[in-house]
CSV table of C-alpha atoms and ligand atoms in Angstrom, one decimal:
chain,number,residue,atom,x,y,z
L,1,MET,CA,136.6,167.2,192.1
L,2,ILE,CA,139.0,167.6,189.2
L,3,ARG,CA,137.3,169.7,186.5
L,4,VAL,CA,138.4,169.0,182.9
L,5,ALA,CA,137.5,171.0,179.7
L,6,PHE,CA,137.2,168.5,176.9
L,7,PHE,CA,137.8,170.1,173.6
L,8,ASP,CA,136.7,168.9,170.1
L,9,ALA,CA,134.2,166.6,171.7
L,10,LYS,CA,132.5,164.1,169.3
L,11,GLU,CA,129.5,161.8,169.9
L,12,TYR,CA,131.8,158.8,170.2
L,13,ASP,CA,133.9,160.5,172.9
L,14,ILE,CA,131.0,161.5,174.9
L,15,ASN,CA,129.8,157.9,174.8
L,16,SER,CA,133.1,156.3,175.7
L,17,PHE,CA,134.0,158.9,178.4
L,18,GLY,CA,130.3,158.9,179.5
L,19,ARG,CA,130.6,155.2,180.4
L,20,LEU,CA,133.4,156.1,183.0
L,21,GLU,CA,131.2,158.8,184.6
L,22,GLU,CA,130.6,156.7,187.7
L,23,ASN,CA,134.2,158.1,188.7
L,24,PRO,CA,133.3,160.8,191.2
L,25,GLU,CA,136.6,162.4,191.1
L,26,VAL,CA,136.8,163.7,187.5
L,27,GLU,CA,134.1,165.9,185.8
L,28,PHE,CA,134.3,166.5,182.1
L,29,LYS,CA,132.8,169.6,180.4
L,30,PHE,CA,132.4,168.5,176.7
L,31,LEU,CA,133.0,171.3,174.3
L,32,GLU,CA,132.5,171.1,170.5
L,33,THR,CA,135.1,173.7,169.7
L,34,LYS,CA,138.7,172.9,169.1
L,35,LEU,CA,141.3,174.4,171.4
L,36,THR,CA,143.0,177.3,169.7
L,37,GLU,CA,144.4,180.7,170.9
L,38,ASP,CA,140.8,182.1,170.4
L,39,THR,CA,139.0,179.4,172.4
L,40,ALA,CA,141.6,179.0,175.1
L,41,GLU,CA,139.6,181.2,177.4
L,42,LEU,CA,137.0,178.5,177.7
L,43,ALA,CA,139.5,176.6,179.9
L,44,LYS,CA,139.3,179.3,182.7
L,45,GLY,CA,138.3,177.7,186.0
L,46,PHE,CA,139.4,174.1,184.9
L,47,ASP,CA,142.0,172.1,186.4
L,48,ALA,CA,142.9,170.4,183.0
L,49,VAL,CA,142.2,170.4,179.3
L,50,CYS,CA,141.6,167.2,177.4
L,51,VAL,CA,142.7,167.5,173.7
L,52,PHE,CA,143.0,165.5,170.4
L,53,VAL,CA,145.1,165.5,167.4
L,54,ASN,CA,143.9,168.7,165.7
L,55,ASP,CA,143.7,171.0,168.7
L,56,THR,CA,146.4,173.7,168.7
L,57,VAL,CA,148.6,173.6,171.8
L,58,ASN,CA,151.3,176.0,170.8
L,59,ALA,CA,153.4,178.3,173.0
L,60,ALA,CA,150.7,181.0,172.9
L,61,VAL,CA,147.9,178.6,174.0
L,62,ILE,CA,150.1,177.2,176.7
L,63,ASP,CA,150.8,180.8,178.0
L,64,ARG,CA,147.0,181.3,178.2
L,65,LEU,CA,146.3,177.9,180.0
L,66,CYS,CA,149.1,178.8,182.6
L,67,GLU,CA,147.6,182.2,183.0
L,68,TYR,CA,144.1,180.6,183.8
L,69,GLY,CA,145.6,178.1,186.3
L,70,VAL,CA,145.2,175.1,184.1
L,71,ARG,CA,147.6,172.5,185.5
L,72,LEU,CA,147.4,169.7,182.9
L,73,ILE,CA,147.1,169.1,179.2
L,74,ALA,CA,145.7,165.5,178.8
L,75,LEU,CA,146.0,164.4,175.2
L,76,ARG,CA,143.6,161.5,174.4
L,77,CYS,CA,145.8,160.3,171.6
L,78,ALA,CA,149.4,159.0,171.1
L,79,GLY,CA,150.9,161.6,168.8
L,80,TYR,CA,151.9,164.9,170.4
L,81,ASN,CA,153.2,166.9,167.5
L,82,ASN,CA,150.6,169.5,168.1
L,83,VAL,CA,151.8,170.3,171.5
L,84,ASP,CA,154.8,172.5,172.3
L,85,VAL,CA,156.0,170.2,175.0
L,86,LYS,CA,159.2,172.3,175.4
L,87,SER,CA,157.2,175.4,176.2
L,88,ALA,CA,155.1,173.5,178.6
L,89,HIS,CA,158.1,172.1,180.5
L,90,GLY,CA,158.1,173.0,184.1
L,91,ARG,CA,154.9,175.1,183.7
L,92,ILE,CA,152.0,172.7,182.9
L,93,ARG,CA,152.2,169.0,182.7
L,94,VAL,CA,151.5,167.0,179.5
L,95,VAL,CA,150.3,163.4,179.4
L,96,HIS,CA,149.1,161.2,176.5
L,97,VAL,CA,147.8,157.8,175.7
L,98,PRO,CA,150.8,156.0,174.2
L,99,ALA,CA,148.9,152.9,173.2
L,100,TYR,CA,145.2,152.4,173.0
L,101,SER,CA,144.9,149.8,170.2
L,102,PRO,CA,147.9,149.5,167.9
L,103,TYR,CA,145.8,146.8,166.3
L,104,ALA,CA,143.1,149.2,165.2
L,105,VAL,CA,145.6,151.3,163.3
L,106,ALA,CA,147.5,148.4,161.8
L,107,GLU,CA,144.4,146.6,160.7
L,108,HIS,CA,143.1,149.7,159.2
L,109,ALA,CA,146.3,150.1,157.2
L,110,MET,CA,145.8,146.5,155.8
L,111,ALA,CA,142.1,147.2,155.1
L,112,LEU,CA,143.1,150.3,153.0
L,113,LEU,CA,145.7,148.2,151.3
L,114,LEU,CA,143.4,145.3,150.4
L,115,THR,CA,140.6,147.8,149.4
L,116,SER,CA,143.0,149.5,147.1
L,117,VAL,CA,144.8,146.5,145.4
L,118,ARG,CA,141.5,144.6,145.0
L,119,ARG,CA,139.4,147.6,143.9
L,120,ILE,CA,136.8,146.9,146.5
L,121,HIS,CA,135.8,150.6,146.7
L,122,LYS,CA,135.0,150.5,142.9
L,123,ALA,CA,133.2,147.0,143.1
L,124,TYR,CA,131.1,148.1,146.1
L,125,ASN,CA,129.8,151.1,144.1
L,126,ARG,CA,129.3,149.1,141.0
L,127,THR,CA,127.2,146.3,142.3
L,128,ARG,CA,125.0,148.8,144.2
L,129,ASP,CA,124.1,150.1,140.8
L,130,PHE,CA,123.6,146.5,139.5
L,131,ASN,CA,126.8,146.9,137.3
L,132,PHE,CA,128.4,143.4,137.4
L,133,SER,CA,131.2,144.2,134.9
L,134,LEU,CA,134.7,143.2,136.1
L,135,SER,CA,136.3,145.6,133.6
L,136,GLY,CA,139.1,147.6,135.2
L,137,LEU,CA,139.0,145.7,138.5
L,138,THR,CA,142.1,143.6,138.0
L,139,GLY,CA,144.2,143.7,141.1
L,140,PHE,CA,147.4,142.0,142.3
L,141,ASP,CA,148.4,139.4,144.8
L,142,LEU,CA,150.0,140.6,148.0
L,143,HIS,CA,151.6,137.2,148.4
L,144,GLY,CA,155.3,137.4,147.4
L,145,LYS,CA,155.4,141.3,147.3
L,146,THR,CA,157.9,143.4,149.3
L,147,VAL,CA,156.4,145.8,151.8
L,148,GLY,CA,158.6,148.5,153.3
L,149,VAL,CA,157.6,149.6,156.8
L,150,ILE,CA,159.0,152.9,158.1
L,151,GLY,CA,158.8,153.0,161.9
L,152,THR,CA,158.7,149.6,163.7
L,153,GLY,CA,157.1,150.6,167.0
L,154,LYS,CA,153.8,149.2,168.4
L,155,ILE,CA,151.8,149.8,165.2
L,156,GLY,CA,154.6,149.1,162.7
L,157,ARG,CA,155.3,145.7,164.3
L,158,ILE,CA,151.7,144.6,164.3
L,159,PHE,CA,151.3,145.7,160.6
L,160,ILE,CA,154.6,143.6,159.8
L,161,ASP,CA,153.0,140.5,161.5
L,162,ILE,CA,149.9,141.0,159.4
L,163,CYS,CA,151.8,141.4,156.2
L,164,ARG,CA,153.9,138.2,157.0
L,165,GLY,CA,150.5,136.3,157.4
L,166,PHE,CA,149.8,137.4,153.8
L,167,GLY,CA,153.2,135.8,152.6
L,168,MET,CA,154.8,139.2,152.0
L,169,LYS,CA,158.5,139.9,152.3
L,170,VAL,CA,159.0,142.7,154.9
L,171,ILE,CA,161.9,145.2,155.0
L,172,ALA,CA,161.9,148.1,157.4
L,173,TYR,CA,163.6,151.4,158.4
L,174,ASP,CA,163.6,152.9,161.8
L,175,ALA,CA,165.9,155.6,163.3
L,176,PHE,CA,166.1,153.3,166.3
L,177,PRO,CA,166.0,149.7,165.0
L,178,ALA,CA,164.7,147.2,167.5
L,179,LYS,CA,167.5,144.6,168.4
L,180,ASP,CA,166.8,140.9,168.1
L,181,SER,CA,163.4,141.6,166.5
L,182,GLY,CA,163.9,139.3,163.5
L,183,ILE,CA,163.1,142.4,161.3
L,184,GLU,CA,165.2,143.0,158.3
L,185,TYR,CA,166.4,146.7,158.6
L,186,VAL,CA,167.7,148.5,155.5
L,187,SER,CA,168.5,152.1,154.8
L,188,ARG,CA,165.6,154.5,153.8
L,189,GLU,CA,166.9,154.6,150.2
L,190,GLU,CA,167.1,150.9,149.9
L,191,LEU,CA,163.5,150.7,151.3
L,192,PHE,CA,162.3,153.2,148.7
L,193,ALA,CA,164.1,151.3,145.9
L,194,LYS,CA,162.9,147.7,146.8
L,195,SER,CA,159.3,148.0,148.1
L,196,ASP,CA,156.3,147.4,146.2
L,197,ILE,CA,154.2,148.8,149.1
L,198,ILE,CA,155.4,151.4,151.6
L,199,SER,CA,153.7,151.9,154.9
L,200,LEU,CA,154.4,154.8,157.3
L,201,HIS,CA,154.3,154.2,161.0
L,202,CYS,CA,156.8,156.7,162.5
L,203,PRO,CA,156.0,159.9,164.3
L,204,LEU,CA,155.9,163.4,162.9
L,205,THR,CA,159.1,165.2,163.8
L,206,ASP,CA,161.3,167.9,162.1
L,207,GLU,CA,163.3,165.0,160.7
L,208,THR,CA,160.4,163.1,159.3
L,209,ARG,CA,158.4,166.0,157.9
L,210,HIS,CA,157.9,165.4,154.1
L,211,MET,CA,160.1,162.3,154.2
L,212,ILE,CA,158.1,161.2,151.2
L,213,GLY,CA,158.7,164.0,148.7
L,214,ALA,CA,159.7,164.3,145.1
L,215,GLU,CA,163.2,162.9,145.7
L,216,ALA,CA,161.9,159.9,147.6
L,217,ILE,CA,159.2,159.1,145.1
L,218,GLY,CA,161.9,159.3,142.3
L,219,ARG,CA,163.7,156.5,144.0
L,220,MET,CA,160.6,154.3,144.3
L,221,LYS,CA,159.5,151.5,142.0
L,222,LYS,CA,157.0,152.4,139.3
L,223,GLY,CA,153.4,151.4,140.6
L,224,VAL,CA,154.4,151.6,144.3
L,225,VAL,CA,151.5,151.7,146.7
L,226,ILE,CA,152.0,154.3,149.5
L,227,LEU,CA,150.0,153.9,152.8
L,228,ASN,CA,149.9,156.6,155.4
L,229,THR,CA,148.0,156.0,158.7
L,230,SER,CA,150.6,158.0,160.8
L,231,ARG,CA,150.6,161.8,160.3
L,232,GLY,CA,149.8,163.6,157.2
L,233,ALA,CA,152.9,165.8,157.0
L,234,LEU,CA,155.2,162.8,156.6
L,235,ILE,CA,154.2,163.1,152.9
L,236,ASP,CA,154.5,166.2,150.7
L,237,ALA,CA,151.0,166.0,149.2
L,238,GLU,CA,151.9,168.0,146.1
L,239,ALA,CA,154.8,165.7,145.4
L,240,LEU,CA,152.5,162.7,145.8
L,241,LEU,CA,149.9,164.2,143.4
L,242,GLU,CA,152.6,164.7,140.8
L,243,GLY,CA,153.9,161.1,141.3
L,244,ILE,CA,150.3,159.9,140.8
L,245,LYS,CA,149.9,162.0,137.7
L,246,ALA,CA,153.2,160.8,136.2
L,247,ARG,CA,151.9,157.2,136.8
L,248,LYS,CA,154.9,156.6,139.0
L,249,VAL,CA,152.8,156.0,142.2
L,250,GLY,CA,150.3,153.2,141.6
L,251,ALA,CA,148.1,154.0,144.5
L,252,ALA,CA,147.9,156.0,147.7
L,253,CYS,CA,145.9,155.2,150.7
L,254,LEU,CA,145.7,158.1,153.2
L,255,ASP,CA,144.1,158.2,156.6
L,256,VAL,CA,145.8,161.4,157.5
L,257,TYR,CA,146.6,164.6,155.4
L,258,GLU,CA,148.9,167.5,156.2
L,259,GLU,CA,146.2,170.2,156.1
L,260,GLU,CA,143.5,168.0,157.7
L,261,ALA,CA,142.9,170.1,160.9
L,262,ASP,CA,140.1,172.2,159.5
L,263,ILE,CA,138.6,169.5,157.3
L,264,PHE,CA,138.7,166.0,158.8
L,265,PHE,CA,136.3,164.7,161.5
L,266,GLU,CA,133.4,167.0,160.1
L,267,ASP,CA,130.7,166.6,157.6
L,268,ARG,CA,131.7,168.8,154.7
L,269,SER,CA,129.1,167.2,152.2
L,270,GLY,CA,127.2,170.0,150.4
L,271,HIS,CA,130.0,172.4,150.8
L,272,ILE,CA,132.7,173.4,148.3
L,273,LEU,CA,136.1,172.0,149.7
L,274,ASN,CA,138.6,174.9,149.9
L,275,ASP,CA,141.5,172.6,149.4
L,276,GLU,CA,142.4,172.1,145.8
L,277,LEU,CA,145.1,169.5,146.6
L,278,LEU,CA,142.9,167.4,148.7
L,279,SER,CA,140.1,167.6,146.1
L,280,ARG,CA,142.5,166.6,143.3
L,281,LEU,CA,143.8,163.6,145.3
L,282,ILE,CA,140.2,162.4,146.3
L,283,SER,CA,139.3,162.6,142.5
L,284,MET,CA,142.0,160.2,141.5
L,285,PRO,CA,140.8,156.6,140.9
L,286,ASN,CA,143.7,155.1,142.7
L,287,VAL,CA,143.6,157.2,145.9
L,288,ILE,CA,141.6,156.2,148.9
L,289,VAL,CA,141.1,158.8,151.7
L,290,THR,CA,139.7,158.1,155.2
L,291,SER,CA,139.5,160.9,157.6
L,292,HIS,CA,141.8,160.0,160.4
L,293,GLN,CA,139.6,156.9,161.2
L,294,ALA,CA,142.3,154.3,161.8
L,295,PHE,CA,142.0,154.6,165.6
L,296,LEU,CA,138.2,154.3,165.7
L,297,THR,CA,137.3,151.0,167.2
L,298,GLU,CA,135.2,150.2,170.3
L,299,GLU,CA,138.3,148.8,172.0
L,300,ALA,CA,140.4,151.8,171.3
L,301,LEU,CA,137.8,154.3,172.5
L,302,ALA,CA,137.4,152.4,175.8
L,303,ASN,CA,141.2,152.2,176.3
L,304,ILE,CA,141.5,155.9,175.5
L,305,ALA,CA,138.8,156.9,178.0
L,306,GLU,CA,140.3,154.7,180.8
L,307,THR,CA,143.9,155.8,180.3
L,308,THR,CA,143.0,159.4,180.0
L,309,VAL,CA,141.2,159.4,183.4
L,310,ASN,CA,143.8,157.4,185.1
L,311,ASN,CA,146.5,159.9,183.6
L,312,ILE,CA,144.5,162.8,185.1
L,313,LEU,CA,144.1,161.2,188.4
L,314,ALA,CA,147.8,160.3,188.6
L,315,CYS,CA,148.8,163.8,188.0
L,316,LEU,CA,146.2,165.8,189.8
L,317,ALA,CA,144.6,163.7,192.6
L,318,GLU,CA,147.8,164.3,194.6
L,319,GLU,CA,150.0,167.3,193.7
L,320,GLY,CA,153.1,166.3,191.7
L,321,GLY,CA,152.0,162.6,191.5
L,322,PHE,CA,153.9,160.3,189.1
L,323,CYS,CA,152.3,159.5,185.8
L,324,GLU,CA,153.9,156.9,183.5
L,325,ASN,CA,152.3,158.5,180.4
L,326,GLU,CA,153.8,162.0,181.1
L,327,LEU,CA,155.6,163.7,178.2
L,328,CYS,CA,158.6,164.9,180.1
L,329,TYR,CA,161.1,167.3,178.4
L,330,HIS,CA,163.5,167.3,181.3
L,331,CYS,CA,166.3,165.7,179.4
L,332,GLY,CA,165.7,167.6,176.2
L,333,GLU,CA,164.5,164.5,174.4
L,334,ILE,CA,161.1,163.1,175.1
L,335,GLU,CA,161.8,159.6,174.0
L,336,LYS,CA,165.0,159.5,176.1
L,337,CYS,CA,163.1,160.7,179.1
L,338,ARG,CA,160.8,157.8,179.4
L,339,GLN,CA,161.0,157.1,183.2
L,340,GLU,CA,161.0,153.5,184.4
L,341,LYS,CA,161.8,154.5,187.9
L,342,ARG,CA,158.1,155.3,189.1
L,343,ARG,CA,159.0,158.9,190.0
L,344,ARG,CA,159.2,162.1,188.1
L,345,CYS,CA,162.7,162.9,186.9
L,346,GLN,CA,162.1,166.6,187.6
L,347,ASP,CA,162.1,165.6,191.2
L,348,GLU,CA,165.8,164.6,190.9
L,349,GLY,CA,167.4,167.9,190.2
L,350,GLY,CA,166.8,171.4,188.9
L,351,LYS,CA,165.2,172.2,185.6
L,352,LYS,CA,167.2,172.0,182.3
V,401,LIG,P1,155.8,154.1,168.5
V,401,LIG,O1,156.3,155.2,169.3
V,401,LIG,O2,155.4,152.8,169.2
V,401,LIG,O3,156.7,153.8,167.2
V,401,LIG,C1,157.1,154.8,166.4
V,401,LIG,C2,158.4,154.2,165.8
V,401,LIG,O4,158.9,155.1,164.9
V,401,LIG,C3,159.6,153.9,166.8
V,401,LIG,O5,160.1,152.6,166.5
V,401,LIG,C4,160.6,154.9,166.5
V,401,LIG,O6,161.9,154.5,166.8
V,401,LIG,C5,160.4,155.2,165.1
V,401,LIG,N1,160.9,156.4,164.6
V,401,LIG,C6,161.1,157.6,165.3
V,401,LIG,N2,161.8,158.5,164.6
V,401,LIG,C7,161.9,157.9,163.3
V,401,LIG,C8,162.5,158.4,162.1
V,401,LIG,N3,163.1,159.6,162.0
V,401,LIG,N4,162.5,157.6,161.0
V,401,LIG,C9,162.0,156.3,161.2
V,401,LIG,N5,161.4,155.8,162.3
V,401,LIG,C10,161.4,156.7,163.4
V,401,LIG,O7,154.4,154.7,167.9
V,401,LIG,P2,153.1,153.9,167.4
V,401,LIG,O8,152.2,153.7,168.5
V,401,LIG,O9,153.5,152.7,166.6
V,401,LIG,O10,152.4,154.9,166.5
V,401,LIG,C11,153.1,155.4,165.2
V,401,LIG,C12,152.4,156.6,164.8
V,401,LIG,O11,151.0,156.3,164.4
V,401,LIG,C13,152.3,157.8,165.8
V,401,LIG,O12,153.4,158.6,165.8
V,401,LIG,C14,151.0,158.5,165.3
V,401,LIG,O13,151.4,159.6,164.6
V,401,LIG,C15,150.3,157.5,164.4
V,401,LIG,N6,149.0,157.2,164.9
V,401,LIG,C16,147.9,157.4,164.0
V,401,LIG,C17,146.6,157.0,164.4
V,401,LIG,C18,145.4,157.1,163.4
V,401,LIG,O14,144.3,157.1,163.8
V,401,LIG,N7,145.7,157.3,162.1
V,401,LIG,C19,146.3,156.5,165.7
V,401,LIG,C20,147.5,156.3,166.6
V,401,LIG,C21,148.8,156.7,166.1
């Protein structure tokens, strides 16, 4: 029996993983707490930990996990910016769920965009109060507008297809443009200058951190709508607030926020929020915040549970087993190290 300590467990996780419980080879212990340096001890005696976006899996936590004999870190999400994969290399294996429903995230991005530009959030509250006035609800057509998509991977491309369905002109920037994709790639600067709407779908890396800051906002069109369903730290939130106050940014739709780790996913109503910046952003009439909800569909949860269990079995049912979703640092660059060879590239030579 493979024993897995499941950190930051929510009701919807317990439901979706619970449905797979007939699998006799993996047993989950659901823990409400997040994985941090202080809680790592709870992983003692387990073969693996299962973690999500706001668990801390830095070098210190990895040291503890190795000390306790934990052999696998199973991320039940795609992004892995919260894991020090370099520190884990050769000591503890790391797997993730690269795609569970890119449609869920792309559709949420469009839901946020439509809500914002057609003021649905305002109208919903008004009519509930029997206020049927249209004053201040004027929106704009998406048809004919230019959307700039940053990151044209699985989610970005689906979002592009959705936008094309609305009759929008699409331009894109990607550090690794997809060949023969029919996507019109431009430089980042050109994208900032030409887009009426900008949507972020690239990972958080040292290079992309704060890619939307004061300078980038300065290059954008007045009234630009910024969508972020990727990772909070892609945007310098202070610069965004300044852009909104200066009436340069027309609207912002944020499913993620740089400092979300201690705030999102929990009921904070009735508490005073200790984050001035987030409070200011939420108070703006043209900002919509959802709390990292873009992934949350039935289909995505079922896929996450299934892939996570398969990842765990691939790695641990047989010692050193191959797992196609392993984040391998062997070549020094995770993206480069995606093996298509059905075996672990560590097996091919010494460690680097
Ligand atoms: P993907 O790996 O399929 O695509 C990412 C794209 O970004 C690739 O085309 C890559 O070449 C590009 N990229 C890498 N570095 C770049 C750079 N410096 N500048 C511009 N583009 C760059 O990933 P996928 O599945 O499309 O996910 C995108 C992001 O969405 C993830 O990194 C994750 O952070 C976020 N996400 C958010 C969720 C939510 O619930 N809000 C759920 C799932 C993912």
